Short mmCIF file of C-alpha atoms and ligand atoms in Angstrom, two decimals:
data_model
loop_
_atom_site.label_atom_id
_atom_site.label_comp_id
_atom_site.label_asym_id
_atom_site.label_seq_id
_atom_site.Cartn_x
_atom_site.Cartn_y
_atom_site.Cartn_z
CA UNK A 6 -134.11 -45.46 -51.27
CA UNK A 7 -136.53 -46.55 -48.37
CA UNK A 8 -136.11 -42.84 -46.77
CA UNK A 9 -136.90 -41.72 -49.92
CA UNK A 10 -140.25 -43.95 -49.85
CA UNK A 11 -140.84 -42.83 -46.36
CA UNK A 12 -140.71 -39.08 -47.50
CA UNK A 13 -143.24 -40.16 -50.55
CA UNK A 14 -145.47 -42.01 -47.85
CA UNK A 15 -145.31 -39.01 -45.40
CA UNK A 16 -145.96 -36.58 -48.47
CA UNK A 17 -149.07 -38.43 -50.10
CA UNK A 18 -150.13 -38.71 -46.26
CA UNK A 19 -149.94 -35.08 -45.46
CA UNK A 20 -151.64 -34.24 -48.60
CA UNK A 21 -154.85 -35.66 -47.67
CA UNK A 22 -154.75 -34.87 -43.88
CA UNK A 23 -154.19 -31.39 -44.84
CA UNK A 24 -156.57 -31.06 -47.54
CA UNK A 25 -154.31 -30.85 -50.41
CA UNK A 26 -155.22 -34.21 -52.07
CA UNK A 27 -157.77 -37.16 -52.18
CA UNK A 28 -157.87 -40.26 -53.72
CA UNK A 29 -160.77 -39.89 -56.39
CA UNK A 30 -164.17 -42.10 -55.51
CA UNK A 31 -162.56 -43.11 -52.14
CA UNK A 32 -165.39 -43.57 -50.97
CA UNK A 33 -165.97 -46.85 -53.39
CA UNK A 34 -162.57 -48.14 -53.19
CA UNK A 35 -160.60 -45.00 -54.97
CA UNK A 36 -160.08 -44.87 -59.10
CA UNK A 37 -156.77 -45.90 -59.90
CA UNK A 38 -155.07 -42.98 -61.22
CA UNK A 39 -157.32 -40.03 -60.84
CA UNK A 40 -157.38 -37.63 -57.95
CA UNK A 41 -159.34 -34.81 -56.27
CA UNK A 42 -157.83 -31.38 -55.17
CA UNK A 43 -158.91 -30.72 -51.78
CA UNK A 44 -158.98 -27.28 -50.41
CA UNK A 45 -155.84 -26.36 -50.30
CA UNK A 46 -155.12 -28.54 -52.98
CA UNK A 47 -157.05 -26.23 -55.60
CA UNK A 48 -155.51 -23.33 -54.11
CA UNK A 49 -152.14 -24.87 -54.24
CA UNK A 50 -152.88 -25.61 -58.35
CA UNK A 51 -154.50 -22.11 -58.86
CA UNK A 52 -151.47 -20.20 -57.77
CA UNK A 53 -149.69 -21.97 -59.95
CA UNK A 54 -151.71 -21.85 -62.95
CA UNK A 55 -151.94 -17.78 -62.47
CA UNK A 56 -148.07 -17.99 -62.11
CA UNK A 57 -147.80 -19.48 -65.45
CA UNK A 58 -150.41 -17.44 -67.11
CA UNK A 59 -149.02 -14.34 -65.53
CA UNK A 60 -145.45 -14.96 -66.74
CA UNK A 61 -146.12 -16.52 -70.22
CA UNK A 62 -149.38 -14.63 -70.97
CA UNK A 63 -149.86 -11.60 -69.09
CA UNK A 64 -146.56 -9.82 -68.92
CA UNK A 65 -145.65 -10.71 -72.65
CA UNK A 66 -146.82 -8.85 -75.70
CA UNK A 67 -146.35 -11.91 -78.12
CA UNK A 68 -148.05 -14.64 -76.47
CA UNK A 69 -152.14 -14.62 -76.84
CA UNK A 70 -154.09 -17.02 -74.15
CA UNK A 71 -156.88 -19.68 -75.69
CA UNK A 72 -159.31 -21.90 -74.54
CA UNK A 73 -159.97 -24.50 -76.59
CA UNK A 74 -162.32 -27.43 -75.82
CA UNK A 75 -161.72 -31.29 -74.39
CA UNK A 76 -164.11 -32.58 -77.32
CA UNK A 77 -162.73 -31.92 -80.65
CA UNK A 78 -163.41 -33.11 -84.76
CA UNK A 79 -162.09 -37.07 -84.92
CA UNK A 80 -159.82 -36.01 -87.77
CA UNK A 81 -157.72 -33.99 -85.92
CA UNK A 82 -155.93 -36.98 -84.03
CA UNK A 83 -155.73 -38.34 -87.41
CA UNK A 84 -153.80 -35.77 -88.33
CA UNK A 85 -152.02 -35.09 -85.00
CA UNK A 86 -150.46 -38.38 -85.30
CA UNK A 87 -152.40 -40.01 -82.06
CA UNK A 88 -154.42 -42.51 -83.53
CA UNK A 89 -152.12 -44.07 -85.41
CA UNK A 90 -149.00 -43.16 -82.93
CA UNK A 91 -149.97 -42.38 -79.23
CA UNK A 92 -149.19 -46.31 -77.89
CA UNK A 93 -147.34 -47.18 -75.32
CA UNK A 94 -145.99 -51.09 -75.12
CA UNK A 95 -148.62 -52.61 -72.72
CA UNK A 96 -147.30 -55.98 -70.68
CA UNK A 97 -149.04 -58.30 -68.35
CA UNK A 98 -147.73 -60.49 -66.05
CA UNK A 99 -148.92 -63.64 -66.35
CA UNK A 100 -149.64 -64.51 -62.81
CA UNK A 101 -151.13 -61.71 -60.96
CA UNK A 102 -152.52 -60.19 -64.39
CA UNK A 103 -151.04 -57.04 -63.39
CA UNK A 104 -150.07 -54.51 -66.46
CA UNK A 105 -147.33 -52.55 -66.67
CA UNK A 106 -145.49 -50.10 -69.54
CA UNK A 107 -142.97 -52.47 -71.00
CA UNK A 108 -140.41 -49.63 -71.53
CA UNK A 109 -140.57 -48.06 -68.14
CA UNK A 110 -139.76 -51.88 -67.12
CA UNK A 111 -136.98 -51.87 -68.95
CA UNK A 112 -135.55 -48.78 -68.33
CA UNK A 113 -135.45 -49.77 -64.37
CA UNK A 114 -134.13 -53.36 -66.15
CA UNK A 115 -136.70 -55.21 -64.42
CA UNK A 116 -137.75 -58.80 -66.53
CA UNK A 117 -139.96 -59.98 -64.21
CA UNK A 118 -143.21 -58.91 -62.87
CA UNK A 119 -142.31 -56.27 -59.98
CA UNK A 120 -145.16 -57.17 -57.81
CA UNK A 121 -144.92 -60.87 -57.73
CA UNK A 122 -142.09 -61.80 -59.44
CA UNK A 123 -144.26 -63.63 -62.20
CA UNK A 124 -143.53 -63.91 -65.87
CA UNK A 125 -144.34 -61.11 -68.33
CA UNK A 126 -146.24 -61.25 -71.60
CA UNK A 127 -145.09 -60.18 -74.63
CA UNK A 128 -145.62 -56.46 -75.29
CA UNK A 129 -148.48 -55.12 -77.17
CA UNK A 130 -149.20 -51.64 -78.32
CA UNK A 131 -151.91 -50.07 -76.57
CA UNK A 132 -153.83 -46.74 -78.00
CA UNK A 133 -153.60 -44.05 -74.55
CA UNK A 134 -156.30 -42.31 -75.93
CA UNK A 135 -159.54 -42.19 -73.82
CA UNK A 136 -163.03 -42.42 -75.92
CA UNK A 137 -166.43 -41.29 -75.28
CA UNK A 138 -169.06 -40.78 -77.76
CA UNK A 139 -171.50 -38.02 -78.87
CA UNK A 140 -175.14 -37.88 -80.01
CA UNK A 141 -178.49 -38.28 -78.70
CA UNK A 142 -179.10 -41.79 -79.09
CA UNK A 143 -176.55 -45.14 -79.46
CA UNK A 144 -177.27 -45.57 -82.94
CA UNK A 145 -176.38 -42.33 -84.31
CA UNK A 146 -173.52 -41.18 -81.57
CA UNK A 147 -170.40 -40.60 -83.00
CA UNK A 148 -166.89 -41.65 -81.25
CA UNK A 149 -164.82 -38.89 -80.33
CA UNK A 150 -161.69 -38.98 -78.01
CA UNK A 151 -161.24 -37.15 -75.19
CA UNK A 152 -158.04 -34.38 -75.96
CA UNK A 153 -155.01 -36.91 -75.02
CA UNK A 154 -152.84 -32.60 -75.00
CA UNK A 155 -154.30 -29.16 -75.18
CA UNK A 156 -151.61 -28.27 -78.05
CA UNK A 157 -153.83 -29.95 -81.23
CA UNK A 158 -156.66 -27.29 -79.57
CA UNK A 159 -154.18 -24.76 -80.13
CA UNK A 160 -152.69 -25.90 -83.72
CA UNK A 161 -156.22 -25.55 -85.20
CA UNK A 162 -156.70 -22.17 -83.90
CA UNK A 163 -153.45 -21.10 -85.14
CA UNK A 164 -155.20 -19.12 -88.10
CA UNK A 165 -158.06 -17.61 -86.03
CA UNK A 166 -155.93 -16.21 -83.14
CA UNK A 167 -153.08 -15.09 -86.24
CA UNK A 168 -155.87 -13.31 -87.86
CA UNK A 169 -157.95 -11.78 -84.84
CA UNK A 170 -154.93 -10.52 -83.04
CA UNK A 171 -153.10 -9.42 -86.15
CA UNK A 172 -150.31 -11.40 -84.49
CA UNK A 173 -146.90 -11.26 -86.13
CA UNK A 174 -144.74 -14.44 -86.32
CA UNK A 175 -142.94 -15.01 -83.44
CA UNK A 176 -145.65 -15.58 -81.35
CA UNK A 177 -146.94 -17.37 -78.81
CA UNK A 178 -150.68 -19.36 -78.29
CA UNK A 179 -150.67 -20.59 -74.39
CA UNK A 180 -153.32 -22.74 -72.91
CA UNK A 181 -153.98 -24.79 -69.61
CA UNK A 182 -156.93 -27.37 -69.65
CA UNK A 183 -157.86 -30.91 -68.75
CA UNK A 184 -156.19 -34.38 -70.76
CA UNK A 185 -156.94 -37.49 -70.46
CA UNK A 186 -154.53 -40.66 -70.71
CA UNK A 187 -155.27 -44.25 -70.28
CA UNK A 188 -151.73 -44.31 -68.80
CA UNK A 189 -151.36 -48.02 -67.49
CA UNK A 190 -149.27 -48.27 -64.30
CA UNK A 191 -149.73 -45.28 -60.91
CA UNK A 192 -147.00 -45.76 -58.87
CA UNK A 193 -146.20 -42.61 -57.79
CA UNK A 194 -149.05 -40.90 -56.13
CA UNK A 195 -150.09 -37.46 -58.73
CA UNK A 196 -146.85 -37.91 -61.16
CA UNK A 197 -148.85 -40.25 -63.64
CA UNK A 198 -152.06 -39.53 -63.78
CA UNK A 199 -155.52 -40.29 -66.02
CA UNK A 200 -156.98 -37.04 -65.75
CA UNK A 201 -154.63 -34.16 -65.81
CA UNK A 202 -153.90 -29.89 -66.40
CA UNK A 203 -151.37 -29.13 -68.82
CA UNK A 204 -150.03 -25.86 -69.00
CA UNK A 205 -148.90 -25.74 -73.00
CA UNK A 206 -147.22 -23.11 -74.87
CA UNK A 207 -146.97 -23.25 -78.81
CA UNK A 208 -144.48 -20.31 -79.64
CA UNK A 209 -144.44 -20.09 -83.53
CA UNK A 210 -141.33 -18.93 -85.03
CA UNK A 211 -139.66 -18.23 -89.04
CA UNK A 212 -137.65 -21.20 -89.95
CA UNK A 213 -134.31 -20.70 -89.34
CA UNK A 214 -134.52 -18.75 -86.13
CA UNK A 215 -135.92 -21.92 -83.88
CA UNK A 216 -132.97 -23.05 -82.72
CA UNK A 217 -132.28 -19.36 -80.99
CA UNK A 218 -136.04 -19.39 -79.71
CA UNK A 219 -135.43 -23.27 -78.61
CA UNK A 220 -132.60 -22.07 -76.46
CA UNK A 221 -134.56 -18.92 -75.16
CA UNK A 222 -137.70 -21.22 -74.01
CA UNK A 223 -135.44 -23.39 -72.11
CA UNK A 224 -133.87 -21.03 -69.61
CA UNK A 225 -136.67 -19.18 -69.66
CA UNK A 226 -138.68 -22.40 -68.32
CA UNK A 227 -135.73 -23.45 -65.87
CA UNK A 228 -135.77 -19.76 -64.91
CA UNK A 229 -140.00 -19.64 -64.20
CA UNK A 230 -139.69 -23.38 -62.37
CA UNK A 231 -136.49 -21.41 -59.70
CA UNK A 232 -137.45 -17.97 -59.05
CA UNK A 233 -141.75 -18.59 -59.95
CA UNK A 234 -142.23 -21.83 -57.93
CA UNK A 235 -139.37 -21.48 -56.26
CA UNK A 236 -138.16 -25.09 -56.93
CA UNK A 237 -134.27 -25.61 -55.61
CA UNK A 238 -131.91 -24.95 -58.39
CA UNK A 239 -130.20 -28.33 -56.96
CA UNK A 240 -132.78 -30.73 -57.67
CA UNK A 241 -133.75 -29.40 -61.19
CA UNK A 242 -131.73 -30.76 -64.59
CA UNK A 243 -131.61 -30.35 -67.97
CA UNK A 244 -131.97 -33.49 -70.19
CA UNK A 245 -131.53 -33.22 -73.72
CA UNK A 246 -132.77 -35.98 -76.01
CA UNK A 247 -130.17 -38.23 -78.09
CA UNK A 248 -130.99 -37.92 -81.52
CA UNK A 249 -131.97 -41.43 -81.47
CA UNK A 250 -134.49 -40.40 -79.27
CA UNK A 251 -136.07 -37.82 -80.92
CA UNK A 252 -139.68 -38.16 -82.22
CA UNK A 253 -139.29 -38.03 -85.95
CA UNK A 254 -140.78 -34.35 -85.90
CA UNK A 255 -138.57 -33.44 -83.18
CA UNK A 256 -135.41 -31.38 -84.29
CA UNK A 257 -133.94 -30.86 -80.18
CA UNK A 258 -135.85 -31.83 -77.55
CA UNK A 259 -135.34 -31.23 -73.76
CA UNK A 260 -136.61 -32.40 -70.50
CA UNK A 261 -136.26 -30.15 -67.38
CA UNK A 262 -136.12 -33.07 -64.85
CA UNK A 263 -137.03 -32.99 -61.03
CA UNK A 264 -135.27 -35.01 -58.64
CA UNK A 265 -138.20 -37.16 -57.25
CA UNK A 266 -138.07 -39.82 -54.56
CA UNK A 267 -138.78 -42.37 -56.94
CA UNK A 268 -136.31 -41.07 -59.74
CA UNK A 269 -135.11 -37.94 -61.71
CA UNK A 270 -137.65 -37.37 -63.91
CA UNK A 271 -139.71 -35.44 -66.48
CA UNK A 272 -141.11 -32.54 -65.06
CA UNK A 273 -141.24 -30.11 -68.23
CA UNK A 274 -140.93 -31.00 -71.98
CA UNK A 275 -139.56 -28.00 -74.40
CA UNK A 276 -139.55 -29.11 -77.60
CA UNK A 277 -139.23 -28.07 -80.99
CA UNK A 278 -141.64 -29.48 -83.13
CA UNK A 279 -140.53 -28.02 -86.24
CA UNK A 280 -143.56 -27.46 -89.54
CA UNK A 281 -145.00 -30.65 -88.21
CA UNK A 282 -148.15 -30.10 -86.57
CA UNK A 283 -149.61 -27.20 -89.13
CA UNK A 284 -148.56 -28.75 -92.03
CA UNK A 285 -150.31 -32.15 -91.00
CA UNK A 286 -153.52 -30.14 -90.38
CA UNK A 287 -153.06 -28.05 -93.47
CA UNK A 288 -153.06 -31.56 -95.48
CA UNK A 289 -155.91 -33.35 -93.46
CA UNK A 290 -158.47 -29.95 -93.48
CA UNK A 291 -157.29 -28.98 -96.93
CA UNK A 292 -156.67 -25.66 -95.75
CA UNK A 293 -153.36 -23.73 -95.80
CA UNK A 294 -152.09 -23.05 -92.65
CA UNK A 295 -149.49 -20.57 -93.63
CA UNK A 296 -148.36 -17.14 -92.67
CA UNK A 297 -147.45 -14.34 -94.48
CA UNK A 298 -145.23 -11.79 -93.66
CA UNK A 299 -146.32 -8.52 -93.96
CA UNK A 300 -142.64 -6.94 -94.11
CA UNK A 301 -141.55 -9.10 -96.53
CA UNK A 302 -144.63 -10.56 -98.67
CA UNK A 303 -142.84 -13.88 -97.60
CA UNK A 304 -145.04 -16.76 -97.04
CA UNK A 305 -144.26 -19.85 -94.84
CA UNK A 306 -145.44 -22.56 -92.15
CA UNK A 307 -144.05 -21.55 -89.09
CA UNK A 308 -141.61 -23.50 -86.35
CA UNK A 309 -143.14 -24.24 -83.60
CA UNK A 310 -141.29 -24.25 -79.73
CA UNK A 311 -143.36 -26.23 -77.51
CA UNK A 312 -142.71 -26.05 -73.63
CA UNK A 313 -145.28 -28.50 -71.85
CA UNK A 314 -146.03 -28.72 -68.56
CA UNK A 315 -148.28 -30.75 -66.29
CA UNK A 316 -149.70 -28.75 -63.50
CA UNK A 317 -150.21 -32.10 -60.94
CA UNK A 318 -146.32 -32.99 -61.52
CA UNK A 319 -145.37 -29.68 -61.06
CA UNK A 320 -147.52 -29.36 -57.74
CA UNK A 321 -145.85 -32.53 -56.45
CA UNK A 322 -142.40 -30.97 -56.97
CA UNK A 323 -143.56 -27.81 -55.29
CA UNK A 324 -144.67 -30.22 -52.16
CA UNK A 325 -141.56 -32.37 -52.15
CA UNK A 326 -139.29 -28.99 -52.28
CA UNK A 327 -141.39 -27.30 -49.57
CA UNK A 328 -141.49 -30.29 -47.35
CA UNK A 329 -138.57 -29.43 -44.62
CA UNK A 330 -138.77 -31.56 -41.54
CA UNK A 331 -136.94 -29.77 -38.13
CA UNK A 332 -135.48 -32.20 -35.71
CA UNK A 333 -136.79 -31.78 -32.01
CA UNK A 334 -138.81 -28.81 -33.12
CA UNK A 335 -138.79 -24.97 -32.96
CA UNK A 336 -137.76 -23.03 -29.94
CA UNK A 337 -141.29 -21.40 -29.71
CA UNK A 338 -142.77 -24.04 -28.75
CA UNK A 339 -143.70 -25.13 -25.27
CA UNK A 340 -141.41 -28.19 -23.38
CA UNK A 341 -144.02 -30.51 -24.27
CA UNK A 342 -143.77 -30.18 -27.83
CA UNK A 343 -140.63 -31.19 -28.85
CA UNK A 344 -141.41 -33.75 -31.40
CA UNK A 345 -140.13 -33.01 -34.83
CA UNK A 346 -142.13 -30.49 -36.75
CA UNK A 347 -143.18 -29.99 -40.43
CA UNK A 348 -143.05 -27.12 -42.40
CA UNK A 349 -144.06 -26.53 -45.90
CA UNK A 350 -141.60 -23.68 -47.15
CA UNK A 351 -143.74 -22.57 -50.38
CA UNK A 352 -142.54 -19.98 -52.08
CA UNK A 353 -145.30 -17.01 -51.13
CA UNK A 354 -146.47 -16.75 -54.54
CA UNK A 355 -148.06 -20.67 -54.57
CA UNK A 356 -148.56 -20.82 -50.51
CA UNK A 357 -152.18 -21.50 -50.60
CA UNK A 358 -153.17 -19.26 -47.66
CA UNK A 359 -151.48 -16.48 -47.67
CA UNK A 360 -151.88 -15.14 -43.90
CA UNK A 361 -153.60 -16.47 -40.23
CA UNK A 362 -155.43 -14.39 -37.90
CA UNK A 363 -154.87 -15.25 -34.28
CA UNK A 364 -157.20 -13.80 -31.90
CA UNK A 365 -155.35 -14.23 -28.32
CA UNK A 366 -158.38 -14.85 -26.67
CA UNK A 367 -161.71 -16.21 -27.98
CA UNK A 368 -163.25 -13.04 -26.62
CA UNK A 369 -164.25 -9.83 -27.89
CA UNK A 370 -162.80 -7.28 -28.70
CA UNK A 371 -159.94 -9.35 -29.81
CA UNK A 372 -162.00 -11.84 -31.92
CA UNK A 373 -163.96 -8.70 -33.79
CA UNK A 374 -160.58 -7.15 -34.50
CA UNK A 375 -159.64 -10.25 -36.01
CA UNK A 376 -163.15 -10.71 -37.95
CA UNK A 377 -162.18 -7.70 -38.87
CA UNK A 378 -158.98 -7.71 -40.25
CA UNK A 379 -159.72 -10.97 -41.94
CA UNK A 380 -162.26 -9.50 -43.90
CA UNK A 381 -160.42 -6.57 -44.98
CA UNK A 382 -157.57 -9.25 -46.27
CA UNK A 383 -159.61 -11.37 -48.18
CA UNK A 384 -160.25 -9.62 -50.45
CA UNK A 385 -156.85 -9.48 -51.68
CA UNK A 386 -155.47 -13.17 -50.72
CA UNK A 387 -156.52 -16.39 -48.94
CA UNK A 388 -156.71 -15.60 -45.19
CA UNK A 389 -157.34 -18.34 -42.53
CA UNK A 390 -158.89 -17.45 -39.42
CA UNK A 391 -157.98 -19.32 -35.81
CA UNK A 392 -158.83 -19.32 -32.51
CA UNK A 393 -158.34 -22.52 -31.07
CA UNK A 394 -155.53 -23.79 -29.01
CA UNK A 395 -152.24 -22.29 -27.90
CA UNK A 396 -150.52 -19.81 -30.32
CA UNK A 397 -148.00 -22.28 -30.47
CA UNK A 398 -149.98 -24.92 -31.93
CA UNK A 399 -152.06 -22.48 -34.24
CA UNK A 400 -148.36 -21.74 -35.23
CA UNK A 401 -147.44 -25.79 -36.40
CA UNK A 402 -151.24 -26.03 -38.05
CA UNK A 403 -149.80 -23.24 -40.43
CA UNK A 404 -146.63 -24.32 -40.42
CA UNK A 405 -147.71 -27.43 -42.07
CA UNK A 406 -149.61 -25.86 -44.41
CA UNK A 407 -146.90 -23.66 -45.77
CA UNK A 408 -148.83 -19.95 -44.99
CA UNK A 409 -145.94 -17.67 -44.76
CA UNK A 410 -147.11 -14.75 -42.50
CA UNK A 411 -149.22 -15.41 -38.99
CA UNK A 412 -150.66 -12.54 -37.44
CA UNK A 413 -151.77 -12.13 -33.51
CA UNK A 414 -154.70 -9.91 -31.95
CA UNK A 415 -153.47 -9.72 -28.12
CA UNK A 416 -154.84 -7.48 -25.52
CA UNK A 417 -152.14 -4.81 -26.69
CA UNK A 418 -153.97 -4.41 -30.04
CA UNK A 419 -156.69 -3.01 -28.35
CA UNK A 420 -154.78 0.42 -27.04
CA UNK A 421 -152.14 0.60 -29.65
CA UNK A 422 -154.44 -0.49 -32.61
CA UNK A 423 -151.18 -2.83 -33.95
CA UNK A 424 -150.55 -6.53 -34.43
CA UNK A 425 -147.83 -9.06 -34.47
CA UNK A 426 -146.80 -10.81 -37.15
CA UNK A 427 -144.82 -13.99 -37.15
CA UNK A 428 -142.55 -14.96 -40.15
CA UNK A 429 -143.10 -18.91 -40.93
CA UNK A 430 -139.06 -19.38 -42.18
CA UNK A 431 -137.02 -16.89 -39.88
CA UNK A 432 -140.15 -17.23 -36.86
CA UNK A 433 -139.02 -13.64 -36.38
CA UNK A 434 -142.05 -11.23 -34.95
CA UNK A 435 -142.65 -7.59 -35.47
CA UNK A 436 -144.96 -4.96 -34.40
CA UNK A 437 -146.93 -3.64 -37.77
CA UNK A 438 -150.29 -1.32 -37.24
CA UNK A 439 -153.34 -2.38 -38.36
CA UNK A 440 -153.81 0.16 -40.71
CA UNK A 441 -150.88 -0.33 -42.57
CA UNK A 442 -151.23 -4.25 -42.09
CA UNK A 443 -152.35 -4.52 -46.37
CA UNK A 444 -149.21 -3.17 -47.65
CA UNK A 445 -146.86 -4.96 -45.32
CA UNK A 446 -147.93 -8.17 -46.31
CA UNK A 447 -148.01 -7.10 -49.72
CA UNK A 448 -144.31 -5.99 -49.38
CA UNK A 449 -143.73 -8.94 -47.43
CA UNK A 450 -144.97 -11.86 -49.66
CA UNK A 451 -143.01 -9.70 -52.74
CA UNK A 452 -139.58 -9.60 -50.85
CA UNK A 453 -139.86 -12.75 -49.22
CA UNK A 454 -136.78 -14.13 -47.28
CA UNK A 455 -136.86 -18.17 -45.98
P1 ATP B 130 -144.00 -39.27 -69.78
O1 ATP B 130 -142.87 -39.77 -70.65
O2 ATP B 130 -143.60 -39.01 -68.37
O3 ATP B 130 -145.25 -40.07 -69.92
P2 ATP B 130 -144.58 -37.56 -71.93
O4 ATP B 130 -143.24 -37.37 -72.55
O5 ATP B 130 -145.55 -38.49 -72.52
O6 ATP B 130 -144.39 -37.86 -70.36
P3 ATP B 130 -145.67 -35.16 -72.89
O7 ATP B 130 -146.58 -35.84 -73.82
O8 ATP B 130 -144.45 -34.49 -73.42
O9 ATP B 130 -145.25 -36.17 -71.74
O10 ATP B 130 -146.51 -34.18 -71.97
C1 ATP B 130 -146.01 -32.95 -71.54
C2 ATP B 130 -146.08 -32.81 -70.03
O11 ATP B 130 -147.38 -33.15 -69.55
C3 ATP B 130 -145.12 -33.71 -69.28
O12 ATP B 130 -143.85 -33.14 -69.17
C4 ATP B 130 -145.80 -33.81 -67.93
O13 ATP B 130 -145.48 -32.68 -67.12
C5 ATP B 130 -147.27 -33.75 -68.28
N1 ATP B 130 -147.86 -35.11 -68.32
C6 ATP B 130 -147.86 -35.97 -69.35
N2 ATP B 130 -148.51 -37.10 -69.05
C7 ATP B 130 -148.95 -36.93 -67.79
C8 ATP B 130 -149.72 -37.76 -66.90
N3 ATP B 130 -150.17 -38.95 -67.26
N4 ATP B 130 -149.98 -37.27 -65.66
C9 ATP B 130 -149.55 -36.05 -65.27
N5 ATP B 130 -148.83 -35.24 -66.08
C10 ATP B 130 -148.54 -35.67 -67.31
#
């Protein structure tokens, strides 16, 4: 366990050297539990977002993309379940008045307080909704919470998208957008988290076929997380829910789990949520939220399949799985490098830059041929630029960063009008002509072998 808290510690340290993450407000003494993408960070979150929209929205025929907003009607938490049900058992210790989620305590069978050893209240529930209000003044501003999921955006839409789309049952309504939790305890850098993405999926089905489309969402959410991401098939299971477990609305549910440092845990929830969630709206709004099939003249509440995702937990399993760590170094590199080196194997599709430029020298021509060919490049992917320091070391600044593809200006380039690129997994190089430099890399990233 203590390497695996030295690989958290290196992880959450290379994350804000390299740009990936800060510590929100750092500069006031940080805000437990929220935190700021840095540059690569966002580009890191983007890729996957587009990943997930490209695969669930984009390539599909039956799934229809919404945005739906953060603020929302009181009522519908009513109905959703949340006021009355979103708690979490809240514990103090009575010494160091640190809190803590009574059940994660006892899961890890800890009694006593973890930091200090002190004893621990009683537990009491605690509402994780966050709450802001609206209105112009005090007096007449009403409470509203702010979205604790994006799926209750998504339920009450269910008749609009049905109806604009002509959509016919089963189909999909996808999603990605801020919540916000008033989770308790942040042990573990971006896993747990008060301000987060989800990525949510509400695939609406007849009754009676959801336990087929239950099956279909689950490999087909193992299958995005392995060849999408490219998470290792090794460190991902499949956790299915006792029954006991089961929220009352809940006929299966399954976690995809990660293998964290601190754990295996809960990366992805698929569940299936059954008539819950429209019928509960159809009561509180008073409107019917059914559908009718135009085949048969049948009319029912669809099943829903819910696959939920949070995009910071996912983008910490896409840093631990790049994170590879080579002994002594890599043969390129001069005598007097021979420390251990970092590399961030991302697969190509999530690698936040995409390609370097190396000029050789920081003189023209080489350094216009590079301008150059960066600006051509950008305007399909995220291109870094670099001209300081060996090659070697302009190498291990992108190794670190995970960009899969380096490319050198040398003298050469000015007679034979070609480049060399450098592969970051296999570090083998190859001649490719300028010219024909947009569809290699486009090949490349594609076909991409580590
Ligand atoms: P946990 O038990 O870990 O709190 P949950 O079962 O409450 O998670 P869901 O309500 O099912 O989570 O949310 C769906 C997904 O949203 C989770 O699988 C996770 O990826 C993500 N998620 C939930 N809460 C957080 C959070 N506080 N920070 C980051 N991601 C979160």
């Amino acid at each position: 366990m203590p390497q695996e808290q030295d690989r958290m510690e290196t992880i959450v340290s290379l994350a804000k050297q390299r740009g990936f993450i800060f510590q929100s407000s750092e500069l006031y003494g940080g805000m437990a539990g929220v935190y700021d993408l840095g540059p690569l960070g966002i580009e890191l979150a983007n890729n996957i977002k587009k990943q997930w929209w490209q695969k669930i929205v984009q390539e599909r025929d039956d799934v229809y993309g919404l945005d739906s907003q953060i603020l929302m009607a009181s009522k519908i938490w009513e109905a959703s379940g949340h006021v009355k049900s979103f708690v979490e058992p809240l514990t103090e210790c009575k010494s160091c008045h640190k809190r803590f989620r009574a059940d994660h305590l006892q899961e890890e069978g800890v009694t006593q307080c973890p930091e200090c050893n002190g004893e621990l209240t009683e537990p009491r529930q605690f509402n994780g909704m966050l709450q802001t209000h609206v209105g112009v003044t005090q007096e007449d501003s009403d409470s509203v919470y702010l979205r604790p999921e994006t799926a209750q955006g998504i339920f009450v839409n269910f008749d609009n998208v049905q109806k604009a789309m002509r959509a016919k049952v089963p189909f999909g309504i996808a999603q990605i957008g801020k919540a916000f939790r008033n989770e308790i305890t942040f042990r573990n850098f971006i896993f747990r988290v008060r301000e987060f993405e989800q990525m949510e999926l509400e695939f609406f089905v007849k009754p009676g076929t959801d336990d087929e489309w239950f099956a279909y969402w689950r490999t087909f959410c193992m299958d995005f997380l392995i060849n999408d991401i490219g998470l290792k098939k090794e460190h991902l299971h499949f956790r299915d829910h006792e029954k006991a477990e089961l929220c009352f609305y809940s006929k299966a549910t399954t976690d995809i789990e990660f293998e964290y440092p601190f754990g295996v845990k809960e990366l992805w929830g698929i569940a299936n949520r059954q008539a819950y969630d429209l019928t509960q709206h159809s009561t509180y709004s008073g409107q019917k939220l059914e559908y009718l099939d135009p085949a048969t003249g049948e009319k029912y509440i669809p099943f829903v399949i819910e696959p939920s995702v949070g995009v910071s937990r996912l983008m910490l399993a896409a840093l631990l799985n790049a994170y590879t760590v080579i002994e002594g170094g890599r043969s390129m590199t001069t005598s007097a490098n021979k420390d251990a080196e970092v590399v961030l194997k991302f697969h190509p599709s999530i690698a936040p830059v995409k390609a370097a430029i190396f000029p050789l020298s920081k003189k023209e021509p080489l350094t216009q041929i590079a301008h150059d060919i960066c600006a051509t490049l950008r305007k399909q992917w995220v291109i870094q630029y670099d001209e300081s320091g060996s090659i070697g070391r302009r190498y291990r600044r992108q190794d670190e960063i995970g960009t899969p593809l380096c490319i050198t200006v040398d003298f050469e380039s000015v007679e034979d009008n070609k480049v060399t690129v450098r592969h970051r997994d296999t570090m083998e190089q190859e001649r490719v002509a300028i010219d024909e430099l947009k569809l290699y890399i486009q090949e490349k990233l594609q076909n991409f072998s580590s």
